[in-house]
Amino acid sequence: MEYKIRSGIVEKQRTACLATGIFHKRSLSDSAKRLDTLSNGAITTILRQGDMDPGVMSNGSEPACLMLYNLPNLLCERVLLVDCGNADQFDQKAYRKAIRVVARTLAKANIDDALICLNELTVADHTPDWKIQQAIMGIEEIAYQYTRTKASTRATALKKVSFLVGSRSDIPAAKTSASQAIAISEGIALARELGNLPANICTPGYLADQAKEIKKGHRKAKLKVLEEQDMLSLGMGALLSVSKGSELPAKLIILKYNGGGKDDRPIALVGKGITFDTGGISLKPGAQMDEMKFDMCGAASVMGTFHACVAMDLPINLVCIVASAENMPGGRASKPGDVVTTMSGQTVEILNTDAEGRLVLCDALSYCERFDPEVVIDVATLTGACITALGHVTSGLFSNHQPLAEDLMKAGADSGDRAWQLPLWDDYQRLLNSNFADIANIGDKSAGAITAACFLSRFTKKYHWAHLDIAGTAWLSGAEKGATGRPVPLLIQYIMNKVIT
Ligand code: BES
Ligand code: MN
Ligand code: ZN
């Protein structure tokens, strides 16, 4: 998609479709008012006829829109009216919804260029540049299509989208935020694509190859891939216990980006990259097992975030570690009751081979120590219990450092990709007691998302750490089945908030 930022008055804009907002009680946005005047009241007439009745949007509902053709005296061929609800309640969420309705309508219509005027609307606490950024991200989110293993189902005619800014002097800043929006959208699309790819294509080796692609051409980026032999030398007995049952070797992928000062401590992101989770010998039931190809969405999100940071050339140091393996049953697979030694030296009794995410992550988290990170954030589709607790709305958040938890919650709220904190109190730790090892890899039936986080906390004592359980947010099921790209928006927002302050 091509994006254009222009200054100028709305009356002079020649476009196939101009999208403009209208509010409750038929109150028109500035651009709608101008078009209405120019067209001798065509818009107010239509609203008075009741063809569209902008209302107070109820929670969860989609805003309505109405396409108007051939309005007199206008240079634009069509006007798309968007119901923006109640002007006083037009907040960031309502703005995003309005943008998505426009994006969906444009994607379906046979229109090749459009001018979106919604960024003229006041959104409390947000800058004009934020509005352009969010608009582009919304359009890109809807433009993404998975086509790698199937023919495209919708051909989109849309090629160019323009926005107007107040004056010429506003153009450079708006252009910067537009190019950032494109970089972030690429990161999200990359995370979605890797998530959506089937597990016979997207293997640990494939993720390592993709990391190479991401690094390519960037002077400040470096890549290292550890093979099983290397992991054995490092003593990563937990990680290797997961790949044992698979024909495919595990990979530990380390992407580094040095955009900051030489002495700036890096932000470390660690992703769970189980390219397929059968459960292993503790085999999962068959229903919806296909969705366990999404069990590498944590890895995909840290790779997508890495891409975006590099593309934006952010002044930070970043290390992304992807712990990738396939969890399969087999003659060599780990068995319930097996005891393994982690890189940290602590032993683990594998009571359930389906609790494999924490086994690959714990060694990756120990490996992280060598980077002397300022913070470590791991991202994982870790527990079904997190879906029980929080559903598909918000990611689960755990941390051993409250300021970090609060920064991540704020980044979630700012980006609309929310996370909600759950407790990591010591009271839960005893659930991981084992008679045969230092730690059991599962607790009892209670508090499954928390005991998983408690397990990880045994390996993150040396730094500030947070854990995002994205089991409920990384993908959608049913007719809309597909990876969401979450929590890339949250992670980027967190990093960008840090750059600004
Ligand atoms: N990848 C799963 C978690 C998961 C399940 C995410 C369903 C999304 C949807 C993870 O490896 C797993 O199997 N966790 C177990 C842990 C249990 C054995 C303690 C679970 O949640 O059932
Ligand atoms: Mn599992
Ligand atoms: Zn898993």
Coordinates of C-alpha atoms and ligand atoms in Angstrom, one line a residue:
M1 CA 0.0 0.0 0.0
E2 CA 1.2 3.5 -0.8
Y3 CA 0.5 6.2 1.8
K4 CA 0.4 9.9 1.0
I5 CA 0.5 12.8 3.5
R6 CA -0.7 16.1 2.1
S7 CA -1.8 19.5 3.3
G8 CA -4.7 21.4 1.7
I9 CA -8.4 21.8 2.0
V10 CA -10.8 18.9 1.7
E11 CA -12.8 20.6 -1.1
K12 CA -9.9 20.4 -3.4
Q13 CA -9.1 16.7 -3.0
R14 CA -9.6 14.5 -6.0
T15 CA -10.1 10.9 -4.9
A16 CA -12.2 7.8 -5.6
C17 CA -13.4 7.7 -2.0
L18 CA -13.3 10.2 0.9
A19 CA -14.0 8.8 4.3
T20 CA -15.4 11.2 6.9
G21 CA -17.0 10.9 10.3
I22 CA -20.4 11.8 11.6
F23 CA -21.5 11.8 15.2
H24 CA -24.6 11.2 17.3
K25 CA -27.5 13.7 16.7
R26 CA -26.4 14.1 13.1
S27 CA -23.5 16.3 14.0
L28 CA -20.9 16.5 11.2
S29 CA -17.2 16.4 11.4
D30 CA -15.3 19.4 9.9
S31 CA -14.7 17.7 6.6
A32 CA -18.3 16.4 6.4
K33 CA -19.5 19.9 7.0
R34 CA -17.4 21.3 4.2
L35 CA -18.5 18.7 1.7
D36 CA -22.1 19.2 2.8
T37 CA -21.9 22.9 2.1
L38 CA -20.3 22.4 -1.2
S39 CA -22.9 19.8 -2.2
N40 CA -25.8 22.0 -1.2
G41 CA -26.6 20.0 1.9
A42 CA -26.6 16.5 0.3
I43 CA -25.2 14.9 3.4
T44 CA -27.6 16.5 5.9
T45 CA -30.5 15.6 3.6
I46 CA -29.4 11.9 3.6
L47 CA -29.1 11.9 7.3
R48 CA -32.4 13.6 7.8
Q49 CA -34.0 10.9 5.6
G50 CA -32.8 8.4 8.2
D51 CA -30.6 6.3 5.9
M52 CA -28.0 6.5 8.6
D53 CA -28.6 7.2 12.2
P54 CA -25.3 7.7 14.1
G55 CA -25.9 6.5 17.6
V56 CA -24.2 6.1 20.8
M57 CA -22.1 3.0 20.1
S58 CA -22.9 0.2 22.5
N59 CA -20.1 -1.9 23.9
G60 CA -18.6 -4.2 21.4
S61 CA -20.7 -3.2 18.4
E62 CA -19.2 -2.3 15.1
P63 CA -19.8 1.2 13.9
A64 CA -22.0 1.5 10.8
C65 CA -21.0 3.2 7.5
L66 CA -22.7 4.4 4.4
M67 CA -21.3 4.9 0.9
L68 CA -22.6 7.8 -1.0
Y69 CA -22.2 8.2 -4.8
N70 CA -22.3 11.2 -7.1
L71 CA -22.8 14.0 -4.6
P72 CA -23.1 17.2 -6.6
N73 CA -20.1 19.6 -7.0
L74 CA -17.6 17.3 -5.3
L75 CA -14.2 16.2 -6.7
C76 CA -14.4 12.9 -4.9
E77 CA -16.3 10.1 -6.6
R78 CA -17.7 8.7 -3.4
V79 CA -18.1 9.7 0.2
L80 CA -18.0 7.1 2.9
L81 CA -19.8 8.3 6.0
V82 CA -18.6 6.6 9.2
D83 CA -20.7 6.5 12.4
C84 CA -18.3 7.7 15.1
G85 CA -20.9 7.5 17.9
N86 CA -21.0 10.1 20.6
A87 CA -18.4 12.9 20.1
D88 CA -17.7 13.1 23.8
Q89 CA -17.0 9.4 24.0
F90 CA -14.8 9.3 20.9
D91 CA -11.7 7.8 22.5
Q92 CA -8.8 5.7 21.2
K93 CA -10.9 2.6 21.1
A94 CA -13.7 4.2 19.1
Y95 CA -11.1 5.7 16.7
R96 CA -9.5 2.4 16.0
K97 CA -13.0 0.8 15.4
A98 CA -13.9 3.6 13.0
I99 CA -10.6 3.1 11.1
R100 CA -11.2 -0.6 10.9
V101 CA -14.7 -0.2 9.4
V102 CA -13.3 2.1 6.8
A103 CA -10.4 -0.3 6.1
R104 CA -12.8 -3.3 5.7
T105 CA -15.2 -1.3 3.5
L106 CA -12.4 -0.1 1.3
A107 CA -10.9 -3.6 1.1
K108 CA -14.2 -5.0 -0.2
A109 CA -15.0 -2.2 -2.6
N110 CA -13.5 -1.8 -6.0
I111 CA -11.7 1.4 -5.2
D112 CA -8.0 2.0 -5.8
D113 CA -7.4 5.2 -3.8
A114 CA -8.9 6.8 -0.9
L115 CA -8.6 9.9 1.4
I116 CA -9.3 9.2 5.0
C117 CA -10.3 12.3 7.0
L118 CA -10.9 10.6 10.3
N119 CA -7.6 11.9 11.6
E120 CA -9.1 15.3 11.9
L121 CA -11.3 14.1 14.7
T122 CA -10.3 14.9 18.3
V123 CA -9.2 11.8 20.2
A124 CA -8.5 12.7 23.9
D125 CA -4.8 12.5 24.8
H126 CA -3.6 11.6 21.3
T127 CA -1.5 13.6 18.9
P128 CA -2.3 14.0 15.1
D129 CA 0.7 11.8 14.4
W130 CA -0.7 9.0 16.6
K131 CA -3.9 9.2 14.6
I132 CA -2.1 8.7 11.3
Q133 CA 0.0 5.9 12.7
Q134 CA -3.1 4.0 14.1
A135 CA -4.9 4.5 10.8
I136 CA -2.1 3.0 8.8
M137 CA -1.8 0.1 11.2
G138 CA -5.5 -0.6 11.0
I139 CA -5.4 -0.6 7.2
E140 CA -2.4 -2.9 7.1
E141 CA -4.0 -5.3 9.7
I142 CA -7.0 -5.7 7.4
A143 CA -5.0 -5.9 4.2
Y144 CA -3.0 -8.9 5.5
Q145 CA -4.0 -12.1 3.8
Y146 CA -2.5 -15.6 4.3
T147 CA -1.8 -16.9 0.8
R148 CA 1.3 -19.1 1.2
T149 CA -0.6 -22.4 0.8
K150 CA -3.9 -21.3 -0.7
A151 CA -5.2 -19.1 -3.5
S152 CA -6.1 -15.5 -2.5
T153 CA -9.7 -15.3 -1.6
R154 CA -10.1 -11.5 -2.0
A155 CA -8.4 -9.4 -4.5
T156 CA -8.1 -5.9 -3.1
A157 CA -8.1 -3.0 -5.5
L158 CA -6.9 -0.4 -2.9
K159 CA -3.4 0.9 -3.7
K160 CA -3.1 4.3 -2.3
V161 CA -4.4 5.9 0.9
S162 CA -4.0 9.6 1.7
F163 CA -4.3 11.7 4.8
L164 CA -4.5 15.5 5.2
V165 CA -2.6 17.4 7.8
G166 CA -3.2 20.9 9.0
S167 CA -0.3 22.7 7.4
R168 CA 2.8 22.0 5.3
S169 CA 5.0 22.2 8.4
D170 CA 3.1 19.2 9.9
I171 CA 4.1 17.0 6.9
P172 CA 7.6 15.8 8.0
A173 CA 6.5 14.5 11.4
A174 CA 3.4 12.9 10.0
K175 CA 5.6 11.1 7.4
T176 CA 7.9 9.8 10.1
S177 CA 5.0 8.4 12.0
A178 CA 3.6 6.9 8.8
S179 CA 6.9 5.1 8.1
Q180 CA 7.0 3.9 11.7
A181 CA 3.5 2.6 11.3
I182 CA 4.6 0.7 8.2
A183 CA 7.6 -0.9 10.0
I184 CA 5.4 -1.9 13.0
S185 CA 2.8 -3.3 10.6
E186 CA 5.4 -5.4 8.8
G187 CA 6.5 -6.8 12.2
I188 CA 2.9 -7.7 13.0
A189 CA 2.4 -9.2 9.6
L190 CA 5.6 -11.2 10.0
A191 CA 4.4 -12.6 13.3
R192 CA 1.0 -13.5 11.8
E193 CA 2.5 -15.2 8.8
L194 CA 5.0 -17.3 10.9
G195 CA 2.1 -18.2 13.2
N196 CA -0.2 -19.2 10.3
L197 CA 2.3 -21.3 8.5
P198 CA 1.6 -25.0 9.0
A199 CA 4.1 -27.0 11.2
N200 CA 5.3 -29.0 8.2
I201 CA 6.7 -25.8 6.8
C202 CA 7.4 -23.7 9.9
T203 CA 9.9 -25.9 11.7
P204 CA 12.7 -24.9 14.1
G205 CA 15.0 -24.8 11.1
Y206 CA 12.6 -22.6 9.2
L207 CA 12.5 -20.1 12.1
A208 CA 16.3 -20.0 12.0
D209 CA 16.2 -19.3 8.3
Q210 CA 13.6 -16.6 8.8
A211 CA 15.8 -15.0 11.4
K212 CA 18.5 -14.9 8.8
E213 CA 16.2 -13.1 6.4
I214 CA 15.2 -10.6 9.2
K215 CA 18.9 -9.8 9.8
K216 CA 19.8 -9.5 6.2
G217 CA 21.1 -6.1 5.1
H218 CA 21.1 -4.6 8.6
R219 CA 24.6 -3.6 9.7
K220 CA 23.5 -3.2 13.3
A221 CA 21.9 -6.7 13.5
K222 CA 23.6 -10.0 14.3
L223 CA 22.4 -13.6 14.3
K224 CA 23.7 -16.7 16.1
V225 CA 21.9 -20.0 15.9
L226 CA 22.8 -22.6 18.5
E227 CA 22.5 -26.3 17.4
E228 CA 21.7 -29.2 19.8
Q229 CA 25.4 -29.9 20.2
D230 CA 26.0 -26.4 21.5
M231 CA 23.0 -26.7 23.8
L232 CA 24.4 -29.9 25.1
S233 CA 27.7 -28.2 25.9
L234 CA 25.8 -25.5 27.7
G235 CA 23.9 -28.0 29.8
M236 CA 20.5 -27.2 28.5
G237 CA 19.0 -30.5 29.5
A238 CA 15.4 -29.1 29.8
L239 CA 15.3 -27.6 26.3
L240 CA 16.8 -30.8 24.8
S241 CA 14.3 -33.0 26.7
V242 CA 11.5 -31.5 24.6
S243 CA 13.1 -32.0 21.1
K244 CA 14.2 -35.6 22.0
G245 CA 11.0 -37.1 20.6
S246 CA 11.1 -35.3 17.3
E247 CA 13.0 -35.9 14.1
L248 CA 13.6 -32.2 13.9
P249 CA 16.5 -30.7 15.9
A250 CA 15.9 -27.9 18.3
K251 CA 17.3 -24.4 17.5
L252 CA 18.2 -21.6 19.9
I253 CA 18.1 -18.5 17.8
I254 CA 19.7 -15.3 19.0
L255 CA 19.1 -12.0 17.2
K256 CA 21.0 -9.0 18.4
Y257 CA 20.4 -5.4 17.4
N258 CA 22.8 -2.7 18.5
G259 CA 21.0 0.6 17.9
G260 CA 21.8 2.1 21.2
G261 CA 25.0 3.2 23.0
K262 CA 27.8 0.8 23.5
D263 CA 27.2 0.6 27.2
D264 CA 23.4 0.6 27.2
R265 CA 22.1 -2.6 28.7
P266 CA 19.9 -4.4 26.2
I267 CA 16.2 -5.3 26.5
A268 CA 15.9 -9.0 26.1
L269 CA 12.9 -10.7 24.6
V270 CA 12.5 -14.5 24.8
G271 CA 10.0 -16.3 22.7
K272 CA 8.5 -19.8 23.0
G273 CA 8.9 -21.4 19.7
I274 CA 7.3 -24.8 19.8
T275 CA 6.5 -25.3 16.1
F276 CA 4.0 -28.1 17.0
D277 CA 2.9 -29.2 20.4
T278 CA 1.3 -32.7 20.4
G279 CA 1.8 -32.9 24.2
G280 CA 4.5 -35.5 23.7
I281 CA 3.9 -38.8 25.6
S282 CA 1.3 -36.9 27.7
L283 CA -0.5 -36.7 24.3
K284 CA -3.1 -34.0 23.8
P285 CA -6.7 -35.0 22.8
G286 CA -7.4 -34.7 19.0
A287 CA -9.9 -31.9 18.9
Q288 CA -8.4 -28.7 17.6
M289 CA -4.9 -30.1 17.9
D290 CA -4.1 -28.4 14.6
E291 CA -4.1 -25.1 16.5
M292 CA -0.9 -26.3 18.3
K293 CA 0.9 -25.1 15.2
F294 CA 0.4 -21.7 16.8
D295 CA 2.5 -22.7 19.8
M296 CA 5.4 -20.7 18.3
C297 CA 3.5 -17.4 18.3
G298 CA 5.6 -16.1 21.2
A299 CA 8.7 -16.7 19.0
A300 CA 7.0 -15.1 16.0
S301 CA 6.1 -12.0 18.1
V302 CA 9.7 -11.4 19.3
M303 CA 10.9 -11.9 15.7
G304 CA 8.3 -9.4 14.5
T305 CA 9.2 -6.9 17.2
F306 CA 12.9 -7.3 16.3
H307 CA 12.1 -6.6 12.6
A308 CA 10.1 -3.5 13.5
C309 CA 12.8 -2.1 15.8
V310 CA 15.5 -2.6 13.2
A311 CA 13.4 -1.1 10.4
M312 CA 12.7 2.0 12.6
D313 CA 16.4 2.2 13.5
L314 CA 15.4 2.7 17.1
P315 CA 18.2 3.9 19.4
I316 CA 18.2 0.8 21.7
N317 CA 20.0 -2.4 22.2
L318 CA 17.8 -5.4 21.8
V319 CA 18.4 -9.2 22.1
C320 CA 15.8 -11.6 21.0
I321 CA 16.1 -15.3 21.9
V322 CA 13.9 -17.9 20.3
A323 CA 13.8 -21.3 21.9
S324 CA 12.4 -23.6 19.2
A325 CA 11.6 -27.3 19.2
E326 CA 8.9 -29.7 18.2
N327 CA 7.1 -31.6 20.9
M328 CA 6.4 -35.1 19.7
P329 CA 5.8 -38.5 21.2
G330 CA 8.2 -41.3 20.1
G331 CA 10.7 -43.9 21.2
R332 CA 13.2 -41.3 22.3
A333 CA 10.7 -38.9 23.8
S334 CA 10.8 -37.8 27.4
K335 CA 8.5 -39.7 29.7
P336 CA 6.5 -38.6 32.7
G337 CA 8.8 -39.0 35.7
D338 CA 12.0 -38.3 33.8
V339 CA 14.4 -36.0 35.6
V340 CA 16.5 -33.5 33.7
T341 CA 19.2 -31.0 34.6
T342 CA 18.7 -27.5 33.5
M343 CA 21.4 -25.0 32.5
S344 CA 21.0 -23.4 35.9
G345 CA 22.0 -26.6 37.6
Q346 CA 18.5 -27.1 39.1
T347 CA 16.9 -30.4 38.3
V348 CA 13.3 -30.8 37.0
E349 CA 10.9 -33.7 37.2
I350 CA 8.9 -33.8 34.0
L351 CA 5.5 -34.9 35.4
N352 CA 3.7 -33.9 32.2
T353 CA 5.5 -33.8 28.9
D354 CA 2.8 -31.3 27.7
A355 CA 4.2 -28.7 30.0
E356 CA 7.0 -28.3 27.5
G357 CA 7.0 -24.5 27.0
R358 CA 8.5 -23.8 30.4
L359 CA 11.2 -26.5 29.8
V360 CA 12.4 -24.7 26.6
L361 CA 12.1 -21.3 28.2
C362 CA 13.9 -22.0 31.4
D363 CA 17.2 -22.7 29.6
A364 CA 16.7 -19.8 27.3
L365 CA 16.2 -17.6 30.3
S366 CA 19.4 -18.8 32.0
Y367 CA 21.2 -18.2 28.7
C368 CA 19.9 -14.6 28.8
E369 CA 22.1 -13.7 31.9
R370 CA 25.2 -13.4 29.7
F371 CA 23.7 -10.3 28.0
D372 CA 23.4 -8.4 31.4
P373 CA 20.0 -7.3 30.3
E374 CA 18.2 -4.3 31.7
V375 CA 14.9 -6.3 31.5
V376 CA 13.9 -9.7 30.2
I377 CA 10.4 -10.3 28.8
D378 CA 9.4 -13.7 27.8
V379 CA 6.4 -14.3 25.5
A380 CA 4.7 -17.7 25.4
T381 CA 1.5 -19.5 24.5
L382 CA 2.1 -21.2 27.8
T383 CA -1.1 -22.4 29.5
G384 CA -4.7 -23.2 28.7
A385 CA -5.3 -22.0 32.2
C386 CA -4.5 -18.5 31.2
I387 CA -7.4 -18.7 28.7
T388 CA -9.7 -19.9 31.5
A389 CA -8.6 -16.9 33.6
L390 CA -8.6 -14.1 31.1
G391 CA -10.2 -15.3 28.0
H392 CA -9.1 -14.0 24.6
V393 CA -9.2 -10.4 25.5
T394 CA -6.0 -9.8 27.4
S395 CA -2.7 -11.5 27.8
G396 CA -1.5 -12.7 31.2
L397 CA 1.3 -10.7 32.8
F398 CA 3.6 -11.7 35.6
S399 CA 6.7 -10.0 36.9
N400 CA 9.3 -10.0 39.6
H401 CA 9.7 -6.2 39.3
Q402 CA 6.5 -4.1 39.7
P403 CA 7.7 -1.0 37.7
L404 CA 8.3 -3.3 34.7
A405 CA 4.8 -4.8 35.1
E406 CA 3.3 -1.4 35.2
D407 CA 5.3 -0.2 32.2
L408 CA 4.0 -3.2 30.3
M409 CA 0.4 -2.7 31.4
K410 CA 0.6 0.9 30.2
A411 CA 2.1 -0.1 26.9
G412 CA -0.8 -2.6 26.5
A413 CA -3.4 0.1 27.3
D414 CA -1.6 2.7 24.9
S415 CA -1.5 0.2 22.1
G416 CA -4.9 -1.4 22.6
D417 CA -3.0 -4.8 23.0
R418 CA -3.7 -5.2 26.6
A419 CA -2.1 -7.3 29.3
W420 CA -3.4 -7.9 32.9
Q421 CA -1.2 -8.8 35.8
L422 CA -1.7 -11.9 37.8
P423 CA 0.1 -12.6 41.1
L424 CA 3.4 -14.4 41.5
W425 CA 3.3 -14.7 45.2
D426 CA 5.5 -17.2 47.0
D427 CA 2.5 -18.9 48.4
Y428 CA 2.1 -20.6 45.0
Q429 CA 5.7 -21.9 44.8
R430 CA 5.1 -25.0 47.0
L431 CA 2.8 -26.4 44.3
L432 CA 6.0 -27.2 42.3
N433 CA 7.6 -29.3 45.0
S434 CA 8.9 -32.7 43.8
N435 CA 10.1 -35.7 45.8
F436 CA 12.6 -36.5 43.0
A437 CA 13.9 -33.2 41.7
D438 CA 14.4 -29.6 42.7
I439 CA 11.3 -28.5 40.8
A440 CA 8.3 -30.3 39.3
N441 CA 7.2 -29.0 35.9
I442 CA 3.5 -28.9 36.8
G443 CA 1.5 -28.0 39.9
D444 CA -1.9 -29.4 40.8
K445 CA -5.2 -28.6 39.0
S446 CA -5.3 -25.1 40.5
A447 CA -3.8 -21.8 39.2
G448 CA -2.2 -23.3 36.1
A449 CA -1.1 -20.0 34.6
I450 CA 0.4 -18.9 37.9
T451 CA 2.3 -22.1 38.6
A452 CA 3.8 -22.0 35.1
A453 CA 5.0 -18.4 35.8
C454 CA 6.3 -19.6 39.2
F455 CA 8.3 -22.3 37.4
L456 CA 9.9 -19.7 35.1
S457 CA 10.6 -17.4 38.1
R458 CA 13.0 -20.0 39.5
F459 CA 15.3 -19.2 36.5
T460 CA 15.0 -15.4 36.4
K461 CA 16.3 -14.3 39.8
K462 CA 19.3 -12.5 38.5
Y463 CA 17.4 -9.8 36.5
H464 CA 14.2 -7.8 36.2
W465 CA 11.8 -10.1 34.4
A466 CA 8.3 -10.2 33.1
H467 CA 6.3 -13.1 31.5
L468 CA 3.5 -12.6 29.0
D469 CA 1.2 -15.6 28.6
I470 CA -0.4 -15.1 25.2
A471 CA -2.3 -18.5 25.0
G472 CA -5.6 -16.7 24.7
T473 CA -4.5 -13.7 22.5
A474 CA -2.0 -15.0 19.9
W475 CA -4.6 -16.5 17.6
L476 CA -8.3 -16.6 16.8
S477 CA -10.2 -19.9 16.4
G478 CA -13.3 -20.7 14.4
A479 CA -14.2 -19.1 11.1
E480 CA -11.6 -16.4 11.7
K481 CA -8.9 -18.8 12.6
G482 CA -5.5 -17.2 12.3
A483 CA -2.6 -15.6 14.2
T484 CA -3.3 -12.1 15.5
G485 CA 0.3 -10.8 15.7
R486 CA -0.3 -10.0 19.4
P487 CA 1.7 -9.0 21.5
V488 CA 3.8 -7.2 18.9
P489 CA 1.9 -3.9 19.3
L490 CA 2.4 -4.1 23.1
L491 CA 6.1 -4.9 22.9
I492 CA 6.8 -2.1 20.4
Q493 CA 4.9 0.4 22.4
Y494 CA 6.8 -0.6 25.5
I495 CA 10.1 -0.2 23.7
M496 CA 9.1 3.1 22.1
N497 CA 7.8 4.5 25.4
K498 CA 11.3 3.7 26.8
V499 CA 13.0 5.5 23.9
I500 CA 11.0 8.7 24.4
T501 CA 11.5 8.9 28.2
Ligands
BES1 N1 0.8 -24.9 24.3 C1 0.1 -25.3 25.5 C2 -0.8 -24.3 26.1 C3 -2.0 -24.0 25.3 C4 -3.1 -24.9 25.2 C5 -2.1 -22.8 24.6 C6 -4.2 -24.5 24.5 C7 -3.3 -22.4 23.9 C8 -4.3 -23.3 23.8 C9 1.1 -25.8 26.6 O1 2.3 -26.3 26.1 C10 0.4 -26.8 27.4 O2 0.1 -27.8 26.8 N2 0.1 -26.5 28.6 C11 -0.6 -27.4 29.5 C12 0.1 -27.3 30.8 C13 -0.4 -28.4 31.7 C14 0.1 -29.8 31.2 C15 0.1 -28.1 33.1 C16 -2.0 -26.9 29.6 O3 -2.3 -25.7 29.6 O4 -2.9 -27.8 29.5
MN2 MN 2.1 -28.4 25.8
ZN3 ZN 2.9 -25.8 24.3

